[in-house]
């Protein structure tokens, strides 16, 4: 036993950003006269709740982030023309102040068109119905409302002194969003609009620069910026503008019926390191915390309620390891180079095929180098300044002194966590098991109350509901004569429907017949199902629905959805086309109209109580009283056994649920992801054949200790008795220690003072608060393989590995050390158990000779 390291808990000091004059040149932003190299993180305020904001911002700060970036969500703020809302999740000022209090900067992407996988790209649906409006072009009503809202937001920020020029945190503001892709679709008016938007923004006099992303013709002084998986090759259109990356996508979003995309931490780190290697100065992760599309805020069609994005902080607010930890170490390595990167002169040197070094030196003799190997297959060993360096394929090594590698993007030193969804019950604690009482109300399939209108043929869903609801009832009837052959044969005619989207549930004579929907990548669909008809009059009722409105694209505001054809096949007359029949319409379902999910609305019907809720019942409202799950872990609702619908807790909108299985085959998914080579959203997918989204985040702050009202509207049928709360729990951690993995210079503040730590490979394990290491589950020296939670022993496994680690573990609870062992790889998995104190442990495992 040579070392035992006890590392103190670090306290983060709060510093307020002082008054900042923000300017720029071709190298960087200059804030208060100082050049800045900035790491920024997108966290969208309405995709979490105010109670989570300080924690998310702090976790970003601990991850080495300097700046928070958010869009402003117009349709969450201007509910009808001139009617503004800034409460709850939409309290933008409170969010900005949370960032300020953490001593961080803010990039405010006002848009106000934002795309963002957000309903209708963030533009209020009412604006589409202001006569003569066309979005995002030189169109008077659009520009009038866009300018009005932009000015409103700028004035609000000014009033609260939130611009850096006023001493606030906002250092950059964005107008429009990725318009360059679409400008040409709008011809002359597109170009005119882009210039108008830039000028309008600049005339707001915020005292901070404006940016436009993916906007190649952005006029001075607006800065054009890059959005992509890689922006090392990006060059702003003017040499006087700094190289800014507004969106590096560390993952991707999901659609109901689609797969679960993952971007490996090694590749994210590679892209970031390459960007700074090639002269970048502001880099933003889109998303750093993706969060949740609560209520009906998800865009579409089919964007899931979860907006996790495989981001460094997961949907539930927990740092995602190893991604968060690996990027934290990357940020620290880059920051070690900040001064010389920004003030030095760059020289690039080719060190052989695919390998290049970018070397920055300044007049004081300081030197920093980035050496990259862009070969997506082969590791390379190169000579640089008389020293030999080996670089794994598709990696960048960072040398803050041009000599020692402190970080390589492909060598993940960070711990990996085992995260589990621990099921709990939905019980009220004062009642026995299985005594949960459900209150039930059924919707009548078809027109409720008075019909809204009758029309021959179909209408567009969005034009009709104006997105006040997902639902539009269509009903008609057909007469079936007694002499129909199918009645005699006992066979069934077939209902054939074609629709441009997004989904429908079919009912005949009030009986559910089936559901039709696009496949998650494509919204037009056909529905084909045998149906039960009887002699005489038959009512056909179709509940057509939208699942989030289009978020972007040329003229996206005019993309409609709805039925194009309804036929019945297999009658004596052959196929009967009902498309031009008289259809009766009703917008929304009755329970929504009565607000059965909220406050007084709950008593607008007589619920039927039962302890055995009926299963597979379409069009059913369920209500029950639940306790908050114990503990302090984040909470999800397990909806695996439900059909499709909406959920609320205490009147707060959880969102759309739809545990719809991905239609992709297993070969469209990967078991292991090779981080090497260019990433695309389909490269490292999992979840083929599984529900795209099983768990739905319910923020802790929405719960009272007891008496919480959970309400569901189930559209097509499910098993409510199988709904469970789950707690998202970190149940273990793995770390890999290798002599080969650089750690010099990457110690936390204070840790480098611990004697002898330099040049010793180590792993730092961070446990969730209130936990400590309770057992060593796996340990192996040599060449172990596999993933955290399922490691396999390697060829030169030494049977004493576990014993050694356990002995060490017994010796010290807060730290582990050992010496004199093998030198290759060391893998360790710990599981946590409850600790009574509030300590957040930092543990180190170190190996030395
Ligand atoms: C802000 O900085 C720029 C460039 O450094 C300088 O020209 C300008 O005078 C400064 N403005 C104020 C108000 O300090
Ligand atoms: C290397 O530097 C030269 C001179 O500054 C520049 O023209 C060239 O584009 C750089 N090459 C790369 C790959 O960055
Ligand atoms: C590398 O070695 C050569 C010959 O030994 C020497 O001339 C040169 O200065 C060295 N370069 C550096 C950067 O140390
Ligand atoms: C919706 O209504 C508008 C007129 O308000 C019309 O221009 C548009 O074509 C309609 N959209 C669809 C998809 O029918
Ligand atoms: C079937 O065809 C007959 C004769 O053309 C017509 O009178 C009848 O209405 C049709 N039935 C239906 C259900 O359309
Ligand atoms: C509920 O039932 C009571 C008693 O039968 C009746 O008076 C009342 O109108 C019903 N309320 C609703 C909303 O149907
Ligand atoms: C989804 O539907 C579209 C159009 O029908 C088709 O091109 C695509 O392959 C489908 N995707 C899957 C996963 O079935």
mmCIF file with all atom_site columns, C-alpha atoms in Angstrom, residues 241-364:
data_model
loop_
_atom_site.group_PDB
_atom_site.id
_atom_site.type_symbol
_atom_site.label_atom_id
_atom_site.label_alt_id
_atom_site.label_comp_id
_atom_site.label_asym_id
_atom_site.label_entity_id
_atom_site.label_seq_id
_atom_site.pdbx_PDB_ins_code
_atom_site.Cartn_x
_atom_site.Cartn_y
_atom_site.Cartn_z
_atom_site.occupancy
_atom_site.B_iso_or_equiv
_atom_site.pdbx_formal_charge
_atom_site.auth_seq_id
_atom_site.auth_comp_id
_atom_site.auth_asym_id
_atom_site.auth_atom_id
_atom_site.pdbx_PDB_model_num
ATOM 1   C CA . UNK A 1 241 ? -15.447 37.269 -37.709 1.00 0.00 ? 241 UNK A CA 1
ATOM 2   C CA . UNK A 1 242 ? -14.524 34.669 -35.107 1.00 0.00 ? 242 UNK A CA 1
ATOM 3   C CA . UNK A 1 243 ? -15.181 30.991 -35.767 1.00 0.00 ? 243 UNK A CA 1
ATOM 4   C CA . UNK A 1 244 ? -18.264 30.097 -33.709 1.00 0.00 ? 244 UNK A CA 1
ATOM 5   C CA . UNK A 1 245 ? -19.964 26.707 -33.535 1.00 0.00 ? 245 UNK A CA 1
ATOM 6   C CA . UNK A 1 246 ? -23.555 27.213 -32.347 1.00 0.00 ? 246 UNK A CA 1
ATOM 7   C CA . UNK A 1 247 ? -24.659 23.593 -32.607 1.00 0.00 ? 247 UNK A CA 1
ATOM 8   C CA . UNK A 1 248 ? -22.491 20.567 -32.099 1.00 0.00 ? 248 UNK A CA 1
ATOM 9   C CA . UNK A 1 249 ? -24.971 17.700 -31.780 1.00 0.00 ? 249 UNK A CA 1
ATOM 10  C CA . UNK A 1 250 ? -23.692 15.251 -29.140 1.00 0.00 ? 250 UNK A CA 1
ATOM 11  C CA . UNK A 1 251 ? -26.572 12.932 -29.992 1.00 0.00 ? 251 UNK A CA 1
ATOM 12  C CA . UNK A 1 252 ? -29.856 13.255 -31.785 1.00 0.00 ? 252 UNK A CA 1
ATOM 13  C CA . UNK A 1 253 ? -33.595 13.452 -31.126 1.00 0.00 ? 253 UNK A CA 1
ATOM 14  C CA . UNK A 1 254 ? -36.074 10.587 -31.336 1.00 0.00 ? 254 UNK A CA 1
ATOM 15  C CA . UNK A 1 255 ? -39.398 10.090 -33.087 1.00 0.00 ? 255 UNK A CA 1
ATOM 16  C CA . UNK A 1 256 ? -42.171 7.740  -31.920 1.00 0.00 ? 256 UNK A CA 1
ATOM 17  C CA . UNK A 1 257 ? -41.593 4.551  -33.890 1.00 0.00 ? 257 UNK A CA 1
ATOM 18  C CA . UNK A 1 258 ? -37.956 5.424  -34.564 1.00 0.00 ? 258 UNK A CA 1
ATOM 19  C CA . UNK A 1 259 ? -34.687 4.277  -33.045 1.00 0.00 ? 259 UNK A CA 1
ATOM 20  C CA . UNK A 1 260 ? -32.564 5.548  -30.183 1.00 0.00 ? 260 UNK A CA 1
ATOM 21  C CA . UNK A 1 261 ? -29.513 7.395  -31.516 1.00 0.00 ? 261 UNK A CA 1
ATOM 22  C CA . UNK A 1 262 ? -26.231 7.616  -29.606 1.00 0.00 ? 262 UNK A CA 1
ATOM 23  C CA . UNK A 1 263 ? -23.100 9.546  -30.429 1.00 0.00 ? 263 UNK A CA 1
ATOM 24  C CA . UNK A 1 264 ? -19.972 8.162  -28.784 1.00 0.00 ? 264 UNK A CA 1
ATOM 25  C CA . UNK A 1 265 ? -18.156 10.439 -26.334 1.00 0.00 ? 265 UNK A CA 1
ATOM 26  C CA . UNK A 1 266 ? -14.891 9.818  -28.207 1.00 0.00 ? 266 UNK A CA 1
ATOM 27  C CA . UNK A 1 267 ? -16.317 11.234 -31.422 1.00 0.00 ? 267 UNK A CA 1
ATOM 28  C CA . UNK A 1 268 ? -17.915 14.248 -29.728 1.00 0.00 ? 268 UNK A CA 1
ATOM 29  C CA . UNK A 1 269 ? -14.570 15.010 -28.076 1.00 0.00 ? 269 UNK A CA 1
ATOM 30  C CA . UNK A 1 270 ? -12.768 14.520 -31.404 1.00 0.00 ? 270 UNK A CA 1
ATOM 31  C CA . UNK A 1 271 ? -15.041 17.046 -33.125 1.00 0.00 ? 271 UNK A CA 1
ATOM 32  C CA . UNK A 1 272 ? -14.598 19.615 -30.356 1.00 0.00 ? 272 UNK A CA 1
ATOM 33  C CA . UNK A 1 273 ? -10.818 19.221 -30.219 1.00 0.00 ? 273 UNK A CA 1
ATOM 34  C CA . UNK A 1 274 ? -10.567 19.513 -34.005 1.00 0.00 ? 274 UNK A CA 1
ATOM 35  C CA . UNK A 1 275 ? -12.594 22.726 -33.893 1.00 0.00 ? 275 UNK A CA 1
ATOM 36  C CA . UNK A 1 276 ? -10.248 24.377 -31.414 1.00 0.00 ? 276 UNK A CA 1
ATOM 37  C CA . UNK A 1 277 ? -7.235  22.902 -33.209 1.00 0.00 ? 277 UNK A CA 1
ATOM 38  C CA . UNK A 1 278 ? -8.379  24.718 -36.343 1.00 0.00 ? 278 UNK A CA 1
ATOM 39  C CA . UNK A 1 279 ? -8.919  28.128 -34.777 1.00 0.00 ? 279 UNK A CA 1
ATOM 40  C CA . UNK A 1 280 ? -12.407 27.874 -33.260 1.00 0.00 ? 280 UNK A CA 1
ATOM 41  C CA . UNK A 1 281 ? -13.152 30.096 -30.298 1.00 0.00 ? 281 UNK A CA 1
ATOM 42  C CA . UNK A 1 282 ? -16.788 29.584 -29.201 1.00 0.00 ? 282 UNK A CA 1
ATOM 43  C CA . UNK A 1 283 ? -18.227 26.087 -29.128 1.00 0.00 ? 283 UNK A CA 1
ATOM 44  C CA . UNK A 1 284 ? -21.733 25.079 -28.058 1.00 0.00 ? 284 UNK A CA 1
ATOM 45  C CA . UNK A 1 285 ? -23.243 21.644 -27.389 1.00 0.00 ? 285 UNK A CA 1
ATOM 46  C CA . UNK A 1 286 ? -26.749 21.362 -28.778 1.00 0.00 ? 286 UNK A CA 1
ATOM 47  C CA . UNK A 1 287 ? -28.004 19.884 -26.456 1.00 0.00 ? 287 UNK A CA 1
ATOM 48  C CA . UNK A 1 288 ? -26.002 19.717 -23.249 1.00 0.00 ? 288 UNK A CA 1
ATOM 49  C CA . UNK A 1 289 ? -29.260 18.937 -21.445 1.00 0.00 ? 289 UNK A CA 1
ATOM 50  C CA . UNK A 1 290 ? -32.056 18.088 -23.865 1.00 0.00 ? 290 UNK A CA 1
ATOM 51  C CA . UNK A 1 291 ? -34.829 17.584 -21.318 1.00 0.00 ? 291 UNK A CA 1
ATOM 52  C CA . UNK A 1 292 ? -38.475 16.934 -21.977 1.00 0.00 ? 292 UNK A CA 1
ATOM 53  C CA . UNK A 1 293 ? -41.076 18.142 -24.468 1.00 0.00 ? 293 UNK A CA 1
ATOM 54  C CA . UNK A 1 294 ? -43.792 18.550 -21.858 1.00 0.00 ? 294 UNK A CA 1
ATOM 55  C CA . UNK A 1 295 ? -47.430 18.728 -22.833 1.00 0.00 ? 295 UNK A CA 1
ATOM 56  C CA . UNK A 1 296 ? -47.910 19.198 -26.555 1.00 0.00 ? 296 UNK A CA 1
ATOM 57  C CA . UNK A 1 297 ? -44.727 21.193 -27.109 1.00 0.00 ? 297 UNK A CA 1
ATOM 58  C CA . UNK A 1 298 ? -43.002 18.446 -29.118 1.00 0.00 ? 298 UNK A CA 1
ATOM 59  C CA . UNK A 1 299 ? -42.678 19.190 -32.796 1.00 0.00 ? 299 UNK A CA 1
ATOM 60  C CA . UNK A 1 300 ? -43.484 16.711 -35.427 1.00 0.00 ? 300 UNK A CA 1
ATOM 61  C CA . UNK A 1 301 ? -44.621 14.729 -36.763 1.00 0.00 ? 301 UNK A CA 1
ATOM 62  C CA . UNK A 1 302 ? -43.791 12.200 -34.050 1.00 0.00 ? 302 UNK A CA 1
ATOM 63  C CA . UNK A 1 303 ? -41.023 13.898 -32.025 1.00 0.00 ? 303 UNK A CA 1
ATOM 64  C CA . UNK A 1 304 ? -41.004 12.047 -28.718 1.00 0.00 ? 304 UNK A CA 1
ATOM 65  C CA . UNK A 1 305 ? -41.859 13.610 -25.380 1.00 0.00 ? 305 UNK A CA 1
ATOM 66  C CA . UNK A 1 306 ? -38.328 12.818 -24.273 1.00 0.00 ? 306 UNK A CA 1
ATOM 67  C CA . UNK A 1 307 ? -35.761 15.217 -25.732 1.00 0.00 ? 307 UNK A CA 1
ATOM 68  C CA . UNK A 1 308 ? -32.870 13.455 -24.032 1.00 0.00 ? 308 UNK A CA 1
ATOM 69  C CA . UNK A 1 309 ? -30.662 13.855 -27.097 1.00 0.00 ? 309 UNK A CA 1
ATOM 70  C CA . UNK A 1 310 ? -27.991 11.523 -25.616 1.00 0.00 ? 310 UNK A CA 1
ATOM 71  C CA . UNK A 1 311 ? -26.713 14.787 -24.152 1.00 0.00 ? 311 UNK A CA 1
ATOM 72  C CA . UNK A 1 312 ? -23.998 15.132 -21.481 1.00 0.00 ? 312 UNK A CA 1
ATOM 73  C CA . UNK A 1 313 ? -26.739 15.733 -18.881 1.00 0.00 ? 313 UNK A CA 1
ATOM 74  C CA . UNK A 1 314 ? -29.565 13.235 -19.334 1.00 0.00 ? 314 UNK A CA 1
ATOM 75  C CA . UNK A 1 315 ? -33.255 14.063 -19.578 1.00 0.00 ? 315 UNK A CA 1
ATOM 76  C CA . UNK A 1 316 ? -33.646 13.566 -15.836 1.00 0.00 ? 316 UNK A CA 1
ATOM 77  C CA . UNK A 1 317 ? -30.844 15.979 -14.949 1.00 0.00 ? 317 UNK A CA 1
ATOM 78  C CA . UNK A 1 318 ? -28.116 13.440 -14.129 1.00 0.00 ? 318 UNK A CA 1
ATOM 79  C CA . UNK A 1 319 ? -24.668 13.819 -15.655 1.00 0.00 ? 319 UNK A CA 1
ATOM 80  C CA . UNK A 1 320 ? -24.311 11.108 -18.286 1.00 0.00 ? 320 UNK A CA 1
ATOM 81  C CA . UNK A 1 321 ? -21.095 9.169  -17.844 1.00 0.00 ? 321 UNK A CA 1
ATOM 82  C CA . UNK A 1 322 ? -18.739 8.748  -19.505 1.00 0.00 ? 322 UNK A CA 1
ATOM 83  C CA . UNK A 1 323 ? -19.820 11.539 -21.888 1.00 0.00 ? 323 UNK A CA 1
ATOM 84  C CA . UNK A 1 324 ? -20.110 14.293 -19.289 1.00 0.00 ? 324 UNK A CA 1
ATOM 85  C CA . UNK A 1 325 ? -16.873 13.276 -17.567 1.00 0.00 ? 325 UNK A CA 1
ATOM 86  C CA . UNK A 1 326 ? -14.885 12.787 -20.761 1.00 0.00 ? 326 UNK A CA 1
ATOM 87  C CA . UNK A 1 327 ? -15.931 16.227 -22.052 1.00 0.00 ? 327 UNK A CA 1
ATOM 88  C CA . UNK A 1 328 ? -15.128 17.793 -18.680 1.00 0.00 ? 328 UNK A CA 1
ATOM 89  C CA . UNK A 1 329 ? -11.571 16.520 -18.993 1.00 0.00 ? 329 UNK A CA 1
ATOM 90  C CA . UNK A 1 330 ? -11.458 17.722 -22.595 1.00 0.00 ? 330 UNK A CA 1
ATOM 91  C CA . UNK A 1 331 ? -12.586 21.196 -21.517 1.00 0.00 ? 331 UNK A CA 1
ATOM 92  C CA . UNK A 1 332 ? -9.895  21.330 -18.882 1.00 0.00 ? 332 UNK A CA 1
ATOM 93  C CA . UNK A 1 333 ? -7.231  20.316 -21.407 1.00 0.00 ? 333 UNK A CA 1
ATOM 94  C CA . UNK A 1 334 ? -8.422  22.970 -23.879 1.00 0.00 ? 334 UNK A CA 1
ATOM 95  C CA . UNK A 1 335 ? -8.503  25.633 -21.174 1.00 0.00 ? 335 UNK A CA 1
ATOM 96  C CA . UNK A 1 336 ? -4.880  24.858 -20.328 1.00 0.00 ? 336 UNK A CA 1
ATOM 97  C CA . UNK A 1 337 ? -4.112  26.037 -23.859 1.00 0.00 ? 337 UNK A CA 1
ATOM 98  C CA . UNK A 1 338 ? -6.492  29.031 -23.883 1.00 0.00 ? 338 UNK A CA 1
ATOM 99  C CA . UNK A 1 339 ? -3.985  31.836 -23.585 1.00 0.00 ? 339 UNK A CA 1
ATOM 100 C CA . UNK A 1 340 ? -1.558  30.660 -26.201 1.00 0.00 ? 340 UNK A CA 1
ATOM 101 C CA . UNK A 1 341 ? -4.348  29.534 -28.555 1.00 0.00 ? 341 UNK A CA 1
ATOM 102 C CA . UNK A 1 342 ? -5.896  33.006 -28.504 1.00 0.00 ? 342 UNK A CA 1
ATOM 103 C CA . UNK A 1 343 ? -2.750  35.073 -28.403 1.00 0.00 ? 343 UNK A CA 1
ATOM 104 C CA . UNK A 1 344 ? -0.236  32.894 -30.213 1.00 0.00 ? 344 UNK A CA 1
ATOM 105 C CA . UNK A 1 345 ? 0.522   32.293 -33.868 1.00 0.00 ? 345 UNK A CA 1
ATOM 106 C CA . UNK A 1 346 ? -0.613  29.028 -35.444 1.00 0.00 ? 346 UNK A CA 1
ATOM 107 C CA . UNK A 1 347 ? 1.474   26.831 -37.686 1.00 0.00 ? 347 UNK A CA 1
ATOM 108 C CA . UNK A 1 348 ? 0.240   23.567 -39.108 1.00 0.00 ? 348 UNK A CA 1
ATOM 109 C CA . UNK A 1 349 ? 2.537   20.666 -39.840 1.00 0.00 ? 349 UNK A CA 1
ATOM 110 C CA . UNK A 1 350 ? 1.727   17.461 -41.619 1.00 0.00 ? 350 UNK A CA 1
ATOM 111 C CA . UNK A 1 351 ? 3.115   14.474 -39.717 1.00 0.00 ? 351 UNK A CA 1
ATOM 112 C CA . UNK A 1 352 ? 2.167   11.915 -42.326 1.00 0.00 ? 352 UNK A CA 1
ATOM 113 C CA . UNK A 1 353 ? -1.047  10.697 -43.932 1.00 0.00 ? 353 UNK A CA 1
ATOM 114 C CA . UNK A 1 354 ? -4.081  11.882 -41.929 1.00 0.00 ? 354 UNK A CA 1
ATOM 115 C CA . UNK A 1 355 ? -1.917  13.195 -39.112 1.00 0.00 ? 355 UNK A CA 1
ATOM 116 C CA . UNK A 1 356 ? -1.406  16.889 -38.579 1.00 0.00 ? 356 UNK A CA 1
ATOM 117 C CA . UNK A 1 357 ? -0.203  19.083 -35.769 1.00 0.00 ? 357 UNK A CA 1
ATOM 118 C CA . UNK A 1 358 ? -1.396  22.634 -35.232 1.00 0.00 ? 358 UNK A CA 1
ATOM 119 C CA . UNK A 1 359 ? 1.116   24.413 -33.077 1.00 0.00 ? 359 UNK A CA 1
ATOM 120 C CA . UNK A 1 360 ? 0.452   27.729 -31.363 1.00 0.00 ? 360 UNK A CA 1
ATOM 121 C CA . UNK A 1 361 ? 3.349   29.768 -29.987 1.00 0.00 ? 361 UNK A CA 1
ATOM 122 C CA . UNK A 1 362 ? 3.442   33.229 -28.493 1.00 0.00 ? 362 UNK A CA 1
ATOM 123 C CA . UNK A 1 363 ? 6.145   35.804 -27.895 1.00 0.00 ? 363 UNK A CA 1
ATOM 124 C CA . UNK A 1 364 ? 6.733   34.601 -24.341 1.00 0.00 ? 364 UNK A CA 1
#
